[in-house]
Amino acid sequence: MDGRPITINPEEGKLIQLLIKLSNAKTIIEIGTLYGYSTIWMARALPNDGKIYTIDRDTNSAKIARENFSKLDKELSNKIIQINGDANVELQNLIDKKIVCDIVFIDADKISYYNYLKLSEKLLKKDGLLIADNTFLSGAVYKDYLPDRVSITAQQNVRKFNGELADESKYCGIMLNTEEGLSIAVKKF
Ligand code: DHB
Ligand code: MG
């Protein structure tokens, strides 16, 4: 992990909480649970009848996240719906169930970012918020060479993802220059 923290940092957690509050969000879909740290940040900002669906295919980290969630107050843990599966499949399941959400937060395998965006567009309400971590892809989005551990497919897909969010006919967005790049965009359609 070349020294880069894999979870969001507290400032990012607080910023996302602000966005949840400012937009009166009630339903969030998180792609990439890991140990549930960002999930808990977001759940705390949701109203008591709010819900956060959090998806991860990794069974080991999902188990740790489940343990972390079980230690929370019931009021908080009741807001969290944990899904252990491949988001490429699970997002389609949520679309089939006609789930509509206010915010999608993407912080998962970078190779799938473009596909996650396409699926998220079907889940997000008009004027909903798309938030994505790691959109600098360790610098790979603006460098000619590939940093360690970044595949050419990931580079192509995150560039395509960023290009889509920069399309002002579809999104009003910004890439914040955090260490890893944090994109925030309102879906205009
Ligand atoms: C890695 C993943 C992340 O989502 C992140 O924010 C930082 C690092 C990683 O896989 O190394
Ligand atoms: Mg990340």
PDB file of C-alpha atoms and ligand atoms in Angstrom:
ATOM      1  CA  MET A   1       0.000   0.000   0.000  1.00  0.00           C
ATOM      2  CA  ASP A   2       2.898   2.478  -0.542  1.00  0.00           C
ATOM      3  CA  GLY A   3       2.015   4.545   2.534  1.00  0.00           C
ATOM      4  CA  ARG A   4      -1.298   5.881   1.222  1.00  0.00           C
ATOM      5  CA  PRO A   5      -4.185   5.460   3.635  1.00  0.00           C
ATOM      6  CA  ILE A   6      -6.860   3.194   2.205  1.00  0.00           C
ATOM      7  CA  THR A   7      -9.760   4.763   4.123  1.00  0.00           C
ATOM      8  CA  ILE A   8     -11.093   8.273   3.852  1.00  0.00           C
ATOM      9  CA  ASN A   9      -9.602  10.782   6.293  1.00  0.00           C
ATOM     10  CA  PRO A  10     -11.625  12.695   8.921  1.00  0.00           C
ATOM     11  CA  GLU A  11     -11.837  15.876   6.816  1.00  0.00           C
ATOM     12  CA  GLU A  12     -13.291  13.860   3.944  1.00  0.00           C
ATOM     13  CA  GLY A  13     -15.684  12.171   6.356  1.00  0.00           C
ATOM     14  CA  LYS A  14     -16.825  15.548   7.648  1.00  0.00           C
ATOM     15  CA  LEU A  15     -17.185  16.982   4.137  1.00  0.00           C
ATOM     16  CA  ILE A  16     -19.352  14.031   3.093  1.00  0.00           C
ATOM     17  CA  GLN A  17     -21.442  14.473   6.254  1.00  0.00           C
ATOM     18  CA  LEU A  18     -21.953  18.130   5.325  1.00  0.00           C
ATOM     19  CA  LEU A  19     -23.068  17.158   1.830  1.00  0.00           C
ATOM     20  CA  ILE A  20     -25.528  14.622   3.271  1.00  0.00           C
ATOM     21  CA  LYS A  21     -26.993  17.256   5.602  1.00  0.00           C
ATOM     22  CA  LEU A  22     -27.066  20.042   3.019  1.00  0.00           C
ATOM     23  CA  SER A  23     -28.850  17.862   0.485  1.00  0.00           C
ATOM     24  CA  ASN A  24     -31.238  16.325   3.050  1.00  0.00           C
ATOM     25  CA  ALA A  25     -30.202  12.911   1.778  1.00  0.00           C
ATOM     26  CA  LYS A  26     -32.126   9.903   3.080  1.00  0.00           C
ATOM     27  CA  THR A  27     -30.852   7.092   0.879  1.00  0.00           C
ATOM     28  CA  ILE A  28     -27.193   6.460   0.084  1.00  0.00           C
ATOM     29  CA  ILE A  29     -25.499   3.687  -1.862  1.00  0.00           C
ATOM     30  CA  GLU A  30     -21.847   3.061  -1.022  1.00  0.00           C
ATOM     31  CA  ILE A  31     -19.713   1.001  -3.407  1.00  0.00           C
ATOM     32  CA  GLY A  32     -16.750  -0.371  -1.437  1.00  0.00           C
ATOM     33  CA  THR A  33     -17.431  -0.974   2.262  1.00  0.00           C
ATOM     34  CA  LEU A  34     -13.945  -2.100   3.296  1.00  0.00           C
ATOM     35  CA  TYR A  35     -14.101  -2.082   7.125  1.00  0.00           C
ATOM     36  CA  GLY A  36     -17.105   0.230   7.286  1.00  0.00           C
ATOM     37  CA  TYR A  37     -15.300   3.406   8.362  1.00  0.00           C
ATOM     38  CA  SER A  38     -16.808   5.659   5.685  1.00  0.00           C
ATOM     39  CA  THR A  39     -20.139   3.846   6.068  1.00  0.00           C
ATOM     40  CA  ILE A  40     -20.287   4.889   9.721  1.00  0.00           C
ATOM     41  CA  TRP A  41     -19.379   8.503   8.889  1.00  0.00           C
ATOM     42  CA  MET A  42     -22.260   8.613   6.427  1.00  0.00           C
ATOM     43  CA  ALA A  43     -24.755   6.722   8.610  1.00  0.00           C
ATOM     44  CA  ARG A  44     -24.161   9.251  11.408  1.00  0.00           C
ATOM     45  CA  ALA A  45     -25.229  12.122   9.151  1.00  0.00           C
ATOM     46  CA  LEU A  46     -28.406  10.410   7.961  1.00  0.00           C
ATOM     47  CA  PRO A  47     -31.764  10.969   9.673  1.00  0.00           C
ATOM     48  CA  ASN A  48     -33.087   8.048  11.757  1.00  0.00           C
ATOM     49  CA  ASP A  49     -35.241   6.789   8.905  1.00  0.00           C
ATOM     50  CA  GLY A  50     -32.322   7.091   6.452  1.00  0.00           C
ATOM     51  CA  LYS A  51     -30.667   4.086   4.823  1.00  0.00           C
ATOM     52  CA  ILE A  52     -27.206   3.368   3.503  1.00  0.00           C
ATOM     53  CA  TYR A  53     -26.702   0.334   1.282  1.00  0.00           C
ATOM     54  CA  THR A  54     -23.024  -0.617   1.376  1.00  0.00           C
ATOM     55  CA  ILE A  55     -21.602  -3.135  -1.068  1.00  0.00           C
ATOM     56  CA  ASP A  56     -18.326  -5.077  -1.008  1.00  0.00           C
ATOM     57  CA  ARG A  57     -17.402  -8.394  -2.580  1.00  0.00           C
ATOM     58  CA  ASP A  58     -14.477  -9.107  -0.252  1.00  0.00           C
ATOM     59  CA  THR A  59     -15.697 -11.583   2.368  1.00  0.00           C
ATOM     60  CA  ASN A  60     -12.894 -10.879   4.858  1.00  0.00           C
ATOM     61  CA  SER A  61     -13.343  -7.121   5.004  1.00  0.00           C
ATOM     62  CA  ALA A  62     -17.150  -7.561   4.959  1.00  0.00           C
ATOM     63  CA  LYS A  63     -16.826  -9.719   8.081  1.00  0.00           C
ATOM     64  CA  ILE A  64     -14.764  -7.038   9.862  1.00  0.00           C
ATOM     65  CA  ALA A  65     -17.259  -4.375   8.767  1.00  0.00           C
ATOM     66  CA  ARG A  66     -20.135  -6.502  10.096  1.00  0.00           C
ATOM     67  CA  GLU A  67     -18.359  -6.762  13.445  1.00  0.00           C
ATOM     68  CA  ASN A  68     -17.764  -3.004  13.480  1.00  0.00           C
ATOM     69  CA  PHE A  69     -21.432  -2.304  12.695  1.00  0.00           C
ATOM     70  CA  SER A  70     -22.582  -4.706  15.434  1.00  0.00           C
ATOM     71  CA  LYS A  71     -20.824  -2.534  18.027  1.00  0.00           C
ATOM     72  CA  LEU A  72     -22.816   0.569  17.088  1.00  0.00           C
ATOM     73  CA  ASP A  73     -25.972   1.825  18.771  1.00  0.00           C
ATOM     74  CA  LYS A  74     -29.043   0.127  17.259  1.00  0.00           C
ATOM     75  CA  GLU A  75     -30.339   3.480  16.046  1.00  0.00           C
ATOM     76  CA  LEU A  76     -27.213   3.836  13.916  1.00  0.00           C
ATOM     77  CA  SER A  77     -26.732   0.234  12.821  1.00  0.00           C
ATOM     78  CA  ASN A  78     -30.389   0.033  11.740  1.00  0.00           C
ATOM     79  CA  LYS A  79     -29.571   2.524   8.997  1.00  0.00           C
ATOM     80  CA  ILE A  80     -26.933   0.246   7.457  1.00  0.00           C
ATOM     81  CA  ILE A  81     -27.798  -2.433   4.918  1.00  0.00           C
ATOM     82  CA  GLN A  82     -24.684  -4.472   4.190  1.00  0.00           C
ATOM     83  CA  ILE A  83     -24.472  -6.350   0.905  1.00  0.00           C
ATOM     84  CA  ASN A  84     -21.649  -8.866   0.389  1.00  0.00           C
ATOM     85  CA  GLY A  85     -21.291  -9.255  -3.373  1.00  0.00           C
ATOM     86  CA  ASP A  86     -19.871  -7.872  -6.607  1.00  0.00           C
ATOM     87  CA  ALA A  87     -21.183  -4.330  -7.060  1.00  0.00           C
ATOM     88  CA  ASN A  88     -21.468  -4.874 -10.819  1.00  0.00           C
ATOM     89  CA  VAL A  89     -24.180  -7.425  -9.997  1.00  0.00           C
ATOM     90  CA  GLU A  90     -25.575  -5.948  -6.776  1.00  0.00           C
ATOM     91  CA  LEU A  91     -26.167  -2.486  -8.264  1.00  0.00           C
ATOM     92  CA  GLN A  92     -28.208  -4.105 -11.033  1.00  0.00           C
ATOM     93  CA  ASN A  93     -30.224  -5.916  -8.326  1.00  0.00           C
ATOM     94  CA  LEU A  94     -30.965  -2.558  -6.671  1.00  0.00           C
ATOM     95  CA  ILE A  95     -31.987  -1.111 -10.063  1.00  0.00           C
ATOM     96  CA  ASP A  96     -34.329  -4.093 -10.566  1.00  0.00           C
ATOM     97  CA  LYS A  97     -35.833  -3.377  -7.123  1.00  0.00           C
ATOM     98  CA  LYS A  98     -36.477   0.202  -8.300  1.00  0.00           C
ATOM     99  CA  ILE A  99     -34.322   1.713  -5.550  1.00  0.00           C
ATOM    100  CA  VAL A 100     -33.731   5.431  -6.042  1.00  0.00           C
ATOM    101  CA  CYS A 101     -31.017   7.137  -4.028  1.00  0.00           C
ATOM    102  CA  ASP A 102     -29.910  10.661  -3.167  1.00  0.00           C
ATOM    103  CA  ILE A 103     -26.173   9.967  -3.035  1.00  0.00           C
ATOM    104  CA  VAL A 104     -23.804   7.358  -4.464  1.00  0.00           C
ATOM    105  CA  PHE A 105     -20.329   7.146  -2.920  1.00  0.00           C
ATOM    106  CA  ILE A 106     -17.779   5.167  -4.940  1.00  0.00           C
ATOM    107  CA  ASP A 107     -14.591   4.004  -3.235  1.00  0.00           C
ATOM    108  CA  ALA A 108     -13.924   0.546  -4.644  1.00  0.00           C
ATOM    109  CA  ASP A 109     -11.887  -1.274  -7.311  1.00  0.00           C
ATOM    110  CA  LYS A 110     -10.779   1.371  -9.758  1.00  0.00           C
ATOM    111  CA  ILE A 111     -11.082  -0.867 -12.844  1.00  0.00           C
ATOM    112  CA  SER A 112     -14.869  -0.818 -12.515  1.00  0.00           C
ATOM    113  CA  TYR A 113     -15.304   2.939 -11.924  1.00  0.00           C
ATOM    114  CA  TYR A 114     -16.825   3.606 -15.343  1.00  0.00           C
ATOM    115  CA  ASN A 115     -19.229   0.677 -15.077  1.00  0.00           C
ATOM    116  CA  TYR A 116     -20.173   1.742 -11.539  1.00  0.00           C
ATOM    117  CA  LEU A 117     -20.921   5.208 -12.890  1.00  0.00           C
ATOM    118  CA  LYS A 118     -23.194   3.848 -15.608  1.00  0.00           C
ATOM    119  CA  LEU A 119     -25.109   1.730 -13.062  1.00  0.00           C
ATOM    120  CA  SER A 120     -25.183   4.570 -10.498  1.00  0.00           C
ATOM    121  CA  GLU A 121     -26.762   6.882 -13.063  1.00  0.00           C
ATOM    122  CA  LYS A 122     -29.786   4.580 -13.061  1.00  0.00           C
ATOM    123  CA  LEU A 123     -30.039   4.649  -9.266  1.00  0.00           C
ATOM    124  CA  LEU A 124     -29.420   8.325  -8.583  1.00  0.00           C
ATOM    125  CA  LYS A 125     -32.328  10.715  -8.617  1.00  0.00           C
ATOM    126  CA  LYS A 126     -32.142  13.848 -10.759  1.00  0.00           C
ATOM    127  CA  ASP A 127     -29.998  16.383  -8.857  1.00  0.00           C
ATOM    128  CA  GLY A 128     -28.561  13.527  -6.790  1.00  0.00           C
ATOM    129  CA  LEU A 129     -24.926  13.566  -5.734  1.00  0.00           C
ATOM    130  CA  LEU A 130     -22.203  11.358  -7.091  1.00  0.00           C
ATOM    131  CA  ILE A 131     -19.129  11.280  -4.844  1.00  0.00           C
ATOM    132  CA  ALA A 132     -16.027   9.271  -5.758  1.00  0.00           C
ATOM    133  CA  ASP A 133     -12.697   8.766  -4.027  1.00  0.00           C
ATOM    134  CA  ASN A 134      -9.351   8.134  -5.757  1.00  0.00           C
ATOM    135  CA  THR A 135     -10.217   9.883  -9.000  1.00  0.00           C
ATOM    136  CA  PHE A 136      -6.547  10.955  -9.396  1.00  0.00           C
ATOM    137  CA  LEU A 137      -5.711   7.229  -9.376  1.00  0.00           C
ATOM    138  CA  SER A 138      -2.344   7.875  -7.689  1.00  0.00           C
ATOM    139  CA  GLY A 139      -1.578  10.405 -10.417  1.00  0.00           C
ATOM    140  CA  ALA A 140      -2.285   7.949 -13.239  1.00  0.00           C
ATOM    141  CA  VAL A 141      -5.066  10.109 -14.647  1.00  0.00           C
ATOM    142  CA  TYR A 142      -2.650  12.910 -15.561  1.00  0.00           C
ATOM    143  CA  LYS A 143       0.683  11.071 -15.932  1.00  0.00           C
ATOM    144  CA  ASP A 144       1.876   9.334 -19.099  1.00  0.00           C
ATOM    145  CA  TYR A 145       3.352   6.400 -17.200  1.00  0.00           C
ATOM    146  CA  LEU A 146       1.603   3.988 -14.865  1.00  0.00           C
ATOM    147  CA  PRO A 147       2.383   4.113 -11.143  1.00  0.00           C
ATOM    148  CA  ASP A 148       2.926   0.758  -9.411  1.00  0.00           C
ATOM    149  CA  ARG A 149      -0.200  -1.322  -9.008  1.00  0.00           C
ATOM    150  CA  VAL A 150      -2.270   0.737 -11.449  1.00  0.00           C
ATOM    151  CA  SER A 151      -3.324  -1.219 -14.512  1.00  0.00           C
ATOM    152  CA  ILE A 152      -3.808   0.330 -17.942  1.00  0.00           C
ATOM    153  CA  THR A 153      -7.462  -0.755 -17.782  1.00  0.00           C
ATOM    154  CA  ALA A 154      -7.934   1.093 -14.493  1.00  0.00           C
ATOM    155  CA  GLN A 155      -6.239   4.166 -16.011  1.00  0.00           C
ATOM    156  CA  GLN A 156      -8.518   4.059 -19.073  1.00  0.00           C
ATOM    157  CA  ASN A 157     -11.658   3.530 -17.021  1.00  0.00           C
ATOM    158  CA  VAL A 158     -10.983   6.227 -14.424  1.00  0.00           C
ATOM    159  CA  ARG A 159     -10.109   8.677 -17.229  1.00  0.00           C
ATOM    160  CA  LYS A 160     -13.415   7.829 -18.920  1.00  0.00           C
ATOM    161  CA  PHE A 161     -15.181   8.218 -15.566  1.00  0.00           C
ATOM    162  CA  ASN A 162     -13.608  11.646 -14.994  1.00  0.00           C
ATOM    163  CA  GLY A 163     -14.435  12.704 -18.561  1.00  0.00           C
ATOM    164  CA  GLU A 164     -18.079  11.877 -17.984  1.00  0.00           C
ATOM    165  CA  LEU A 165     -18.233  13.891 -14.757  1.00  0.00           C
ATOM    166  CA  ALA A 166     -16.596  16.825 -16.539  1.00  0.00           C
ATOM    167  CA  ASP A 167     -19.392  16.871 -19.131  1.00  0.00           C
ATOM    168  CA  GLU A 168     -21.338  19.952 -18.103  1.00  0.00           C
ATOM    169  CA  SER A 169     -24.414  18.889 -20.019  1.00  0.00           C
ATOM    170  CA  LYS A 170     -24.716  15.956 -17.580  1.00  0.00           C
ATOM    171  CA  TYR A 171     -22.969  16.958 -14.365  1.00  0.00           C
ATOM    172  CA  CYS A 172     -22.007  19.955 -12.309  1.00  0.00           C
ATOM    173  CA  GLY A 173     -18.917  18.637 -10.627  1.00  0.00           C
ATOM    174  CA  ILE A 174     -15.509  19.260  -9.154  1.00  0.00           C
ATOM    175  CA  MET A 175     -12.400  17.168  -8.542  1.00  0.00           C
ATOM    176  CA  LEU A 176     -11.069  18.237  -5.161  1.00  0.00           C
ATOM    177  CA  ASN A 177      -7.315  18.025  -4.953  1.00  0.00           C
ATOM    178  CA  THR A 178      -7.107  15.798  -1.927  1.00  0.00           C
ATOM    179  CA  GLU A 179      -4.120  13.444  -1.936  1.00  0.00           C
ATOM    180  CA  GLU A 180      -6.125  10.838  -3.867  1.00  0.00           C
ATOM    181  CA  GLY A 181      -8.610  13.087  -5.634  1.00  0.00           C
ATOM    182  CA  LEU A 182     -12.220  13.326  -4.449  1.00  0.00           C
ATOM    183  CA  SER A 183     -14.868  14.016  -7.079  1.00  0.00           C
ATOM    184  CA  ILE A 184     -18.233  15.522  -6.193  1.00  0.00           C
ATOM    185  CA  ALA A 185     -20.890  16.007  -8.844  1.00  0.00           C
ATOM    186  CA  VAL A 186     -24.584  16.753  -9.127  1.00  0.00           C
ATOM    187  CA  LYS A 187     -26.362  14.626 -11.725  1.00  0.00           C
ATOM    188  CA  LYS A 188     -28.374  17.078 -13.830  1.00  0.00           C
ATOM    189  CA  PHE A 189     -30.540  14.536 -15.620  1.00  0.00           C
TER     190      PHE A 189
HETATM  191  C1  DHB B   1      -6.196   2.258  -2.042  1.00  0.00           C
HETATM  192  C2  DHB B   1      -7.563   2.273  -2.176  1.00  0.00           C
HETATM  193  C3  DHB B   1      -8.280   3.389  -1.809  1.00  0.00           C
HETATM  194  O1  DHB B   1      -9.628   3.446  -1.953  1.00  0.00           O
HETATM  195  C4  DHB B   1      -7.641   4.502  -1.286  1.00  0.00           C
HETATM  196  O2  DHB B   1      -8.371   5.588  -0.949  1.00  0.00           O
HETATM  197  C5  DHB B   1      -6.257   4.500  -1.131  1.00  0.00           C
HETATM  198  C6  DHB B   1      -5.537   3.377  -1.513  1.00  0.00           C
HETATM  199  C7  DHB B   1      -5.425   1.070  -2.432  1.00  0.00           C
HETATM  200  O3  DHB B   1      -6.040   0.113  -2.908  1.00  0.00           O
HETATM  201  O4  DHB B   1      -4.218   1.069  -2.248  1.00  0.00           O
HETATM  202 MG    MG B   2     -10.411   5.337  -1.522  1.00  0.00          MG
END
